[in-house]
Short mmCIF file of N, CA and C in Angstrom, two decimals:
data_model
loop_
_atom_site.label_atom_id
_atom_site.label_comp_id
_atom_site.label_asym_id
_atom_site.label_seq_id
_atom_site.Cartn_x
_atom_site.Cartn_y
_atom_site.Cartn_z
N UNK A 1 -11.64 13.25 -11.62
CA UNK A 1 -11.58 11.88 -11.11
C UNK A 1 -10.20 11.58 -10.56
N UNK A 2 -10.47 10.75 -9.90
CA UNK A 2 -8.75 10.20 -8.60
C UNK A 2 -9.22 8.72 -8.86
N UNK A 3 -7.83 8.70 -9.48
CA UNK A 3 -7.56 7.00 -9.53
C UNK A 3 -6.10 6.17 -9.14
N UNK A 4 -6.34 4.94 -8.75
CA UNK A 4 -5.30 4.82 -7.76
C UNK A 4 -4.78 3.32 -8.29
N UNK A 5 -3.71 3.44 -9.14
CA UNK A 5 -3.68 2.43 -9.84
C UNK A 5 -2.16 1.24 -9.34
N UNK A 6 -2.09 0.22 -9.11
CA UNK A 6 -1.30 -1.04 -8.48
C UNK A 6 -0.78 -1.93 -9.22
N UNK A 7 0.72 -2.05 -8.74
CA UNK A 7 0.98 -3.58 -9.63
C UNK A 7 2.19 -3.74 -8.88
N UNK A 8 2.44 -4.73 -9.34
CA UNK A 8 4.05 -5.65 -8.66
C UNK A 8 3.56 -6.96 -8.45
N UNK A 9 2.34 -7.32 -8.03
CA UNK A 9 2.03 -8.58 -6.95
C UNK A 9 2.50 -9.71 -7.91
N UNK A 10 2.16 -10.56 -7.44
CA UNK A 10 2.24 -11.87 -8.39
C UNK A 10 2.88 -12.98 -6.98
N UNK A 11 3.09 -13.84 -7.95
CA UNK A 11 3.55 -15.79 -7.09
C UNK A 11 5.16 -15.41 -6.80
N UNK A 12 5.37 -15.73 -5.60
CA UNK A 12 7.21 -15.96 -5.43
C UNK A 12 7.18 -17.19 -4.39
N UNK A 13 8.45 -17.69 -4.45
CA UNK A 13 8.56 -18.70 -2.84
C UNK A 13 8.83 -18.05 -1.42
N UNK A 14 8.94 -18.69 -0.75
CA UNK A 14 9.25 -17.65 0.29
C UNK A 14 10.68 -17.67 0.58
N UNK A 15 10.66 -16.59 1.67
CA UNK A 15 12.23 -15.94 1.30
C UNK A 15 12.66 -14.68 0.45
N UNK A 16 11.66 -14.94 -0.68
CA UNK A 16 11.82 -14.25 -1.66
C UNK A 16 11.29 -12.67 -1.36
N UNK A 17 11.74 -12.08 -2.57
CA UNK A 17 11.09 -10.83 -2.17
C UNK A 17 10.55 -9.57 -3.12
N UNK A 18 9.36 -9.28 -3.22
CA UNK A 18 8.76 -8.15 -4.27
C UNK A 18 8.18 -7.30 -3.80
N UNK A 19 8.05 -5.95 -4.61
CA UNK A 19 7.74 -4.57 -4.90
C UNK A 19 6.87 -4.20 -5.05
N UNK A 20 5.36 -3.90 -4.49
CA UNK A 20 4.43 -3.41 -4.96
C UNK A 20 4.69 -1.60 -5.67
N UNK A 21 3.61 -1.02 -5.91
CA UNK A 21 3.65 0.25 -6.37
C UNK A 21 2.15 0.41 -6.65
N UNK A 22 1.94 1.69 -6.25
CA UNK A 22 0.37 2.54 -6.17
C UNK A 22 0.79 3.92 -6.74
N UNK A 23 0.35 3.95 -7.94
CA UNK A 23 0.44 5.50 -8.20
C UNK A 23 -0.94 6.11 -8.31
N UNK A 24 -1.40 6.99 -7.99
CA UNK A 24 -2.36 7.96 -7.86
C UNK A 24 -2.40 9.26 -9.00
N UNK A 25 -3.57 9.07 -9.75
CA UNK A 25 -3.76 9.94 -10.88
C UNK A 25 -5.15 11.23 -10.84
N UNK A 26 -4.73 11.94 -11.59
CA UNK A 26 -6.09 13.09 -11.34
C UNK A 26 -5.64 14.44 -10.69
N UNK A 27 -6.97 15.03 -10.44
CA UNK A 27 -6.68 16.47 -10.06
C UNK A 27 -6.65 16.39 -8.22
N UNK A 28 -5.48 16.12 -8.21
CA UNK A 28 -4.98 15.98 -6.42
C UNK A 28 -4.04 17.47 -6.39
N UNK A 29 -4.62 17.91 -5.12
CA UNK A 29 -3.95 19.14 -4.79
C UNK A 29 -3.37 18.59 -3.51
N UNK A 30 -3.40 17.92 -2.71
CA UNK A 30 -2.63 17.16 -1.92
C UNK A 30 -2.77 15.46 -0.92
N UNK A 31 -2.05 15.39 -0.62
CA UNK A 31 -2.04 13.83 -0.08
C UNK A 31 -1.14 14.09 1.41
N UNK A 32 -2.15 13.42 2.39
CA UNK A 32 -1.51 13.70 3.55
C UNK A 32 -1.34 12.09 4.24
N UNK A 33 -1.81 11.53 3.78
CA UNK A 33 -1.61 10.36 3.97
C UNK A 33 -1.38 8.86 3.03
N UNK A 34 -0.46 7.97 3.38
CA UNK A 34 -0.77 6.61 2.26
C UNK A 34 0.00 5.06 3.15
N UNK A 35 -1.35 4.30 2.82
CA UNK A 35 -0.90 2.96 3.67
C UNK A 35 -1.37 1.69 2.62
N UNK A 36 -0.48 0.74 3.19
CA UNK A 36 -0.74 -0.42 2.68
C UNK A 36 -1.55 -1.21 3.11
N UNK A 37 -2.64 -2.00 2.80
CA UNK A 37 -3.88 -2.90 3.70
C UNK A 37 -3.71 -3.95 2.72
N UNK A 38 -4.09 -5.49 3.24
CA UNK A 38 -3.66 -6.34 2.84
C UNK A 38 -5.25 -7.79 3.77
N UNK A 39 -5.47 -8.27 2.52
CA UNK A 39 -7.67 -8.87 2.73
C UNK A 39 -6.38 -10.14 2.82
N UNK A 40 -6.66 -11.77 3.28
CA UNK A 40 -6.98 -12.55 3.03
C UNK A 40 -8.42 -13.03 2.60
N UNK A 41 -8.32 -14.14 2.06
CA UNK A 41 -9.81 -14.81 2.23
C UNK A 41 -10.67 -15.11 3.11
N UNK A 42 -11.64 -14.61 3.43
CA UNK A 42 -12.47 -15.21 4.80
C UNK A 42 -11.77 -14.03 6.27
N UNK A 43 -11.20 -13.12 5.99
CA UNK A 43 -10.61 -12.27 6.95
C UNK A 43 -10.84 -11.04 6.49
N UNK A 44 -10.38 -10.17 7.44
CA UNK A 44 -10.89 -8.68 7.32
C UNK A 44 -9.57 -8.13 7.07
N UNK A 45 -9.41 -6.94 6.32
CA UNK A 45 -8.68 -5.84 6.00
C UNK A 45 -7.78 -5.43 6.83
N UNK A 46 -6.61 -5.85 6.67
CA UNK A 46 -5.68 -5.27 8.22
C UNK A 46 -4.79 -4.38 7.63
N UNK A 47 -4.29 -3.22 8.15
CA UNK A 47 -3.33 -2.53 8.12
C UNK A 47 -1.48 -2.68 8.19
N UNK A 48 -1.12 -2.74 6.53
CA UNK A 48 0.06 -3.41 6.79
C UNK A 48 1.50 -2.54 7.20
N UNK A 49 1.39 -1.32 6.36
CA UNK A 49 1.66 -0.35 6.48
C UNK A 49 1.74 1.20 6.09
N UNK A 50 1.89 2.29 6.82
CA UNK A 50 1.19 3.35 6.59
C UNK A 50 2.75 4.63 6.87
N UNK A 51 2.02 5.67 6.03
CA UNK A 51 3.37 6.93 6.19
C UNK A 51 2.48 8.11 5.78
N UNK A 52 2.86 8.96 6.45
CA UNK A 52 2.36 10.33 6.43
C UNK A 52 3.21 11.38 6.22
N UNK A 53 2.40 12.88 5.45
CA UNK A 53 3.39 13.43 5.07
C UNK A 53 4.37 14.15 6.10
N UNK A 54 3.97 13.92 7.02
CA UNK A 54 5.56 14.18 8.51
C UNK A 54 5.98 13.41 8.63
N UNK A 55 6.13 12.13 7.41
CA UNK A 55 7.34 11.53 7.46
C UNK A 55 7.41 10.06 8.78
N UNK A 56 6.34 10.37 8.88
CA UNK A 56 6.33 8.76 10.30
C UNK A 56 5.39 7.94 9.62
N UNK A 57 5.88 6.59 10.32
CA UNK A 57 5.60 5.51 9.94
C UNK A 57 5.15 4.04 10.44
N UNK A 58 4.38 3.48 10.55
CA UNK A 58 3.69 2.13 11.62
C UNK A 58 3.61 1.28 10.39
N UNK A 59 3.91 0.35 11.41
CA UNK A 59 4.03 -1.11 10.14
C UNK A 59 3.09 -1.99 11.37
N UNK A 60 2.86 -3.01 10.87
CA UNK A 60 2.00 -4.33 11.52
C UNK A 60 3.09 -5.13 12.42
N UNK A 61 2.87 -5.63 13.62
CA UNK A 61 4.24 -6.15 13.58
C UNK A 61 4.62 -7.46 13.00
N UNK A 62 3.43 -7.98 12.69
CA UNK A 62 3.99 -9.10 11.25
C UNK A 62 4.88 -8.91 10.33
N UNK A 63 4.89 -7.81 10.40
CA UNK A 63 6.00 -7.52 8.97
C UNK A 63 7.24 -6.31 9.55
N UNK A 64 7.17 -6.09 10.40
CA UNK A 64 8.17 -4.96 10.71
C UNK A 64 9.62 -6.06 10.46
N UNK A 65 10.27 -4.94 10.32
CA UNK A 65 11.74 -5.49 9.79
C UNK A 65 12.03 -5.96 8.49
N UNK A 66 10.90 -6.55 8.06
CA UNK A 66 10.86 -7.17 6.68
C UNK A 66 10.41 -6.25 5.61
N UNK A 67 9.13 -5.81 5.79
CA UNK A 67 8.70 -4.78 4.33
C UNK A 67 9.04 -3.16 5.29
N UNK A 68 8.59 -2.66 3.85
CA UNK A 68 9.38 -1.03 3.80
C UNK A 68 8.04 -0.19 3.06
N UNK A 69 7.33 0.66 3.77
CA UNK A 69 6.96 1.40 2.85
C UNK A 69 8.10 3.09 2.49
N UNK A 70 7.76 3.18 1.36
CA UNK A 70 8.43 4.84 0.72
C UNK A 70 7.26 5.51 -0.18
N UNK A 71 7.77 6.69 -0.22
CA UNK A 71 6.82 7.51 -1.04
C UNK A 71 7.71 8.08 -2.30
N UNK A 72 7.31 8.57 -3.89
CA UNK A 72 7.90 9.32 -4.15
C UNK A 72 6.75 10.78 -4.23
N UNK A 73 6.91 11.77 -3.58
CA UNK A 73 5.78 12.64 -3.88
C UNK A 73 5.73 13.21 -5.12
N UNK A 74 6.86 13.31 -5.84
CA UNK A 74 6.87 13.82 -7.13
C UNK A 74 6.14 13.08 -8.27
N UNK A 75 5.70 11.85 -7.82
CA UNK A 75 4.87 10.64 -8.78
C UNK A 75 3.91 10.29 -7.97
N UNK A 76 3.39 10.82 -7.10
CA UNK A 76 2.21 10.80 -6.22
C UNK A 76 1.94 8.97 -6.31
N UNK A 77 3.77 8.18 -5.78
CA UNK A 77 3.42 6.77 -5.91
C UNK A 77 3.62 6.69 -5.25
N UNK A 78 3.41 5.61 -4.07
CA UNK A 78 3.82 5.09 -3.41
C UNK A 78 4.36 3.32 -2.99
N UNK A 79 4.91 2.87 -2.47
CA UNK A 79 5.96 1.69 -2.55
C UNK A 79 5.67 0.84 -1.33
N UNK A 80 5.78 -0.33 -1.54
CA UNK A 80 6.18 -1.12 -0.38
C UNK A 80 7.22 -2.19 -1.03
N UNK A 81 7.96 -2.54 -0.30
CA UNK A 81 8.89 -3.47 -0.34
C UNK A 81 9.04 -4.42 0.61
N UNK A 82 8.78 -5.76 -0.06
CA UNK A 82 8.58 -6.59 0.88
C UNK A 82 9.68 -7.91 0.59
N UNK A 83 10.09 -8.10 1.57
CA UNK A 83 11.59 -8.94 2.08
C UNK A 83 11.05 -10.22 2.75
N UNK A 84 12.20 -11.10 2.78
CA UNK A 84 11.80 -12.40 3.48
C UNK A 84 10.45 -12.95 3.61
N UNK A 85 9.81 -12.85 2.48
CA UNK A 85 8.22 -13.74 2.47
C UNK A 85 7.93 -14.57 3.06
N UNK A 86 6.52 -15.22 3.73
CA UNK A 86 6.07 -15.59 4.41
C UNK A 86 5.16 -16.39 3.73
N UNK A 87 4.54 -17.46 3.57
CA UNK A 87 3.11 -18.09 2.94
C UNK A 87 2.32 -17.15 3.71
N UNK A 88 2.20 -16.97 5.28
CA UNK A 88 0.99 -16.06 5.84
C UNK A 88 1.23 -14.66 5.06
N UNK A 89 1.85 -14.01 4.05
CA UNK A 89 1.58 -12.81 3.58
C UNK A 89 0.76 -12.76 2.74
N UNK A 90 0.53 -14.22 2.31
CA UNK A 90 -0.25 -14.24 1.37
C UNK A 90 -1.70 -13.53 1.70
N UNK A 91 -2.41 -12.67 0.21
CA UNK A 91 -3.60 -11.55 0.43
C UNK A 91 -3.24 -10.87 -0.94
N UNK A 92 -4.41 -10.37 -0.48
CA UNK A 92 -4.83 -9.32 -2.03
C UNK A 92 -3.95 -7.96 -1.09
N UNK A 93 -3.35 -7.21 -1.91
CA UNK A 93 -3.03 -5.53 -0.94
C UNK A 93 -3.06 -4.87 -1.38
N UNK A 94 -4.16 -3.68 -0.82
CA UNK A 94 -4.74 -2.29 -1.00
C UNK A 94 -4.02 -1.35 -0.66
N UNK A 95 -3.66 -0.33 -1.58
CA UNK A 95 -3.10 0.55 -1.01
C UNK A 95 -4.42 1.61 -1.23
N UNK A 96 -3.85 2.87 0.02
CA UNK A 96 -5.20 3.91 0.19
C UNK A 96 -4.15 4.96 0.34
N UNK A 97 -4.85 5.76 -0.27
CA UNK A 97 -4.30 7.04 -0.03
C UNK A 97 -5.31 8.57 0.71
N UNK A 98 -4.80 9.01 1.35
CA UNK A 98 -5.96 10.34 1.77
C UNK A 98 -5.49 11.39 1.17
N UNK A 99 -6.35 12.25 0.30
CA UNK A 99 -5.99 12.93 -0.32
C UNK A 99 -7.79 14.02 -0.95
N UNK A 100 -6.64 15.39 -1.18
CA UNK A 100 -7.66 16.76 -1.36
C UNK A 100 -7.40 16.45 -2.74
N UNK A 101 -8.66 16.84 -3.67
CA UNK A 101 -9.47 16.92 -4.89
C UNK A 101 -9.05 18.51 -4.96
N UNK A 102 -8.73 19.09 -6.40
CA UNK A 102 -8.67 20.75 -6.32
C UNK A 102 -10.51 21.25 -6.28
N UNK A 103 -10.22 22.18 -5.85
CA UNK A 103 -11.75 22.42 -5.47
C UNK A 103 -12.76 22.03 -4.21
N UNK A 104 -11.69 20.91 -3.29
CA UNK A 104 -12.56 20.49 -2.31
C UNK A 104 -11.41 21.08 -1.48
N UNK A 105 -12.31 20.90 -0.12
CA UNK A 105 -11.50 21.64 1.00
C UNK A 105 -11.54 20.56 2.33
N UNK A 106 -11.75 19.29 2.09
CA UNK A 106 -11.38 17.98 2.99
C UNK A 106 -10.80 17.32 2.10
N UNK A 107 -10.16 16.30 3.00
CA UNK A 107 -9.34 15.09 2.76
C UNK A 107 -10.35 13.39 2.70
N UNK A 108 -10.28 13.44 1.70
CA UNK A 108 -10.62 11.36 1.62
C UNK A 108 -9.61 10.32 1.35
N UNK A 109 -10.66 9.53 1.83
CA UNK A 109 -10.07 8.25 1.67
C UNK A 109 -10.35 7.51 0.20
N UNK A 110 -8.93 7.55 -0.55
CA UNK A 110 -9.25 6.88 -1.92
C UNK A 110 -8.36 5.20 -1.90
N UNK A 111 -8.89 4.29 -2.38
CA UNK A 111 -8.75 2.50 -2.42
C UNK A 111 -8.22 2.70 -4.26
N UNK A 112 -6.67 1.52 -3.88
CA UNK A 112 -6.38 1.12 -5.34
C UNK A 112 -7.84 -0.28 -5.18
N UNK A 113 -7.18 -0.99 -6.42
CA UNK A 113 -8.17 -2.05 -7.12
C UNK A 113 -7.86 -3.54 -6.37
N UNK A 114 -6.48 -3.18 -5.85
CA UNK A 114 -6.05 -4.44 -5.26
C UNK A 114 -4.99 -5.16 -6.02
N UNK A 115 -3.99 -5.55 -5.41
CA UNK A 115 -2.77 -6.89 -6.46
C UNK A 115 -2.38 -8.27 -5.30
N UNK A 116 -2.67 -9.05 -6.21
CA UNK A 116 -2.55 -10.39 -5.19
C UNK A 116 -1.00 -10.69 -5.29
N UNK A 117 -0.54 -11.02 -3.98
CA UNK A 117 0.55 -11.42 -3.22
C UNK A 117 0.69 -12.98 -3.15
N UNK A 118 1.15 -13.96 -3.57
CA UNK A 118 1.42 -15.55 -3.27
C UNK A 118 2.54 -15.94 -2.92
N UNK A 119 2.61 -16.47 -1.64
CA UNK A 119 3.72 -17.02 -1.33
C UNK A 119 3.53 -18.69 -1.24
N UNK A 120 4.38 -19.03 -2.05
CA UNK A 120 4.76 -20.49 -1.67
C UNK A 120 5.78 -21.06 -0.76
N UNK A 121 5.22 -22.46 -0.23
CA UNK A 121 6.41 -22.72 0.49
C UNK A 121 7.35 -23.34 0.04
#
């Protein structure tokens, strides 16, 4: 089993600024990909930001300049850091990772559980 577990979120004002984290557990023989996705209510799943293992990277441009994704591969976690908050950041955010199972010979797409983000004004 691959499980993809999240936390940091919670309430800040804006301006402010917090840390998500996704670590990924189980029998992973590799990960070639990991991005951040981020639901409001009543809206669809957008792509906030994403990094691959060559090291490149696309952010939304809502947030470029402001959040950061990083990886550590040695903790199969991955990070976003998010700066100068916004009330519009407000959302639940998914991180996904693509990643090989030992024993399989493709790559999927695995979803954390989700951590809600609140920004106040």
């Amino acid at each position: 089993q691959v499980q993809l577990v999240e936390s940091g979120g919670g309430l800040v004002q804006a301006g402010r600024s917090l840390s998500l984290s996704c670590a990924a557990s189980g029998s992973i023989s590799g990960i070639n990909a990991m991005a951040w996705y981020r639901q409001a209510p009543g809206k669809q799943r957008d792509l906030v930001a994403a990094l691959t293992t060559g090291g490149n990277t696309n952010y939304a441009d809502s947030v470029k300049g402001r959040f950061t994704i990083s990886v550590n591969n040695t903790r199969n976690t991955v990070y976003l850091q998010m700066n100068s908050l916004k009330p519009e950041d407000t959302a639940a955010y998914y991180c996904n990772m693509r990643l090989r199972r030992y024993g399989s010979g493709s790559y999927s797409d695995y979803w954390g559980q989700g951590t809600q983000v609140t920004v106040s004004s």
